[in-house]
């Protein structure tokens, strides 16, 4: 249970093996990270927004849609895909088709759909 893990994490934090704090915005509760991870997170925070599109499988552990991120959860099936842009979910693909979760123009919708189907 979390309460048991929390005791272990507090001891590890007291020994300087891990760091405790609030590292990821919009994720509630206590968070812990290895000391090296804190520096990496700071670099990402200070990096300008990247508009690169990234498509992942709904089965990927990085798929946080509906788990940590607000909104509908996409069924965890290998054929389902999620497209992120700048760390935000733009669209999802499931057996019903493409669902757009952000306001984008028609030309961008065609490009996003193409990326989701290519995966």
Short mmCIF file of C-alpha atoms in Angstrom, two decimals, residues 27-100:
data_model
loop_
_atom_site.label_atom_id
_atom_site.label_comp_id
_atom_site.label_asym_id
_atom_site.label_seq_id
_atom_site.Cartn_x
_atom_site.Cartn_y
_atom_site.Cartn_z
CA UNK A 27 -0.20 15.79 -10.48
CA UNK A 28 -1.40 15.88 -6.90
CA UNK A 29 0.12 14.17 -3.91
CA UNK A 30 3.66 13.66 -2.76
CA UNK A 31 6.20 13.03 -5.47
CA UNK A 32 9.66 11.52 -5.23
CA UNK A 33 12.53 11.41 -7.70
CA UNK A 34 16.16 10.42 -7.93
CA UNK A 35 18.46 13.43 -7.47
CA UNK A 36 19.59 13.24 -11.12
CA UNK A 37 15.99 13.42 -12.30
CA UNK A 38 15.44 16.78 -10.63
CA UNK A 39 18.06 18.44 -12.86
CA UNK A 40 16.53 16.86 -15.97
CA UNK A 41 13.08 18.07 -15.00
CA UNK A 42 14.40 21.62 -14.51
CA UNK A 43 15.97 21.56 -17.99
CA UNK A 44 12.67 20.50 -19.50
CA UNK A 45 10.76 23.17 -17.55
CA UNK A 46 13.05 25.92 -18.86
CA UNK A 47 13.01 24.64 -22.43
CA UNK A 48 10.78 26.55 -24.88
CA UNK A 49 7.62 24.75 -25.99
CA UNK A 50 8.25 22.20 -28.70
CA UNK A 51 5.46 21.80 -31.25
CA UNK A 52 6.70 18.40 -32.40
CA UNK A 53 3.95 15.81 -32.75
CA UNK A 54 4.50 12.53 -30.93
CA UNK A 55 2.24 9.51 -31.46
CA UNK A 56 2.20 6.76 -28.86
CA UNK A 57 0.18 3.62 -28.37
CA UNK A 58 -2.62 3.75 -25.81
CA UNK A 59 -0.78 0.82 -24.15
CA UNK A 60 2.36 2.89 -23.62
CA UNK A 61 3.02 3.78 -19.95
CA UNK A 62 3.55 7.37 -21.14
CA UNK A 63 -0.13 7.53 -22.09
CA UNK A 64 -1.47 9.65 -19.23
CA UNK A 65 -4.70 10.67 -20.96
CA UNK A 66 -7.58 10.11 -18.56
CA UNK A 67 -5.19 8.80 -15.90
CA UNK A 68 -3.28 11.89 -14.80
CA UNK A 69 -4.50 14.26 -17.50
CA UNK A 70 -8.10 15.42 -17.51
CA UNK A 71 -10.48 14.18 -20.15
CA UNK A 72 -11.67 10.90 -21.55
CA UNK A 73 -9.53 7.82 -21.06
CA UNK A 74 -8.72 5.96 -24.24
CA UNK A 75 -9.10 2.16 -24.03
CA UNK A 76 -5.71 0.53 -23.50
CA UNK A 77 -5.47 -1.42 -26.75
CA UNK A 78 -2.42 -1.65 -29.01
CA UNK A 79 -4.42 -0.37 -32.02
CA UNK A 80 -5.45 2.84 -30.21
CA UNK A 81 -3.14 5.86 -30.51
CA UNK A 82 -2.67 9.22 -28.80
CA UNK A 83 -1.04 12.26 -30.44
CA UNK A 84 0.75 14.78 -28.22
CA UNK A 85 1.96 18.21 -29.32
CA UNK A 86 4.04 20.24 -26.91
CA UNK A 87 3.08 17.84 -24.12
CA UNK A 88 -0.65 18.30 -24.69
CA UNK A 89 -3.05 15.71 -26.09
CA UNK A 90 -4.29 16.89 -29.47
CA UNK A 91 -6.13 13.81 -30.74
CA UNK A 92 -6.84 10.15 -30.07
CA UNK A 93 -7.56 7.26 -32.45
CA UNK A 94 -9.78 4.34 -31.45
CA UNK A 95 -12.14 1.98 -33.30
CA UNK A 96 -14.69 4.82 -33.72
CA UNK A 97 -12.10 7.00 -35.48
CA UNK A 98 -10.14 10.14 -34.66
CA UNK A 99 -11.25 12.31 -31.73
CA UNK A 100 -9.82 15.84 -31.63
#
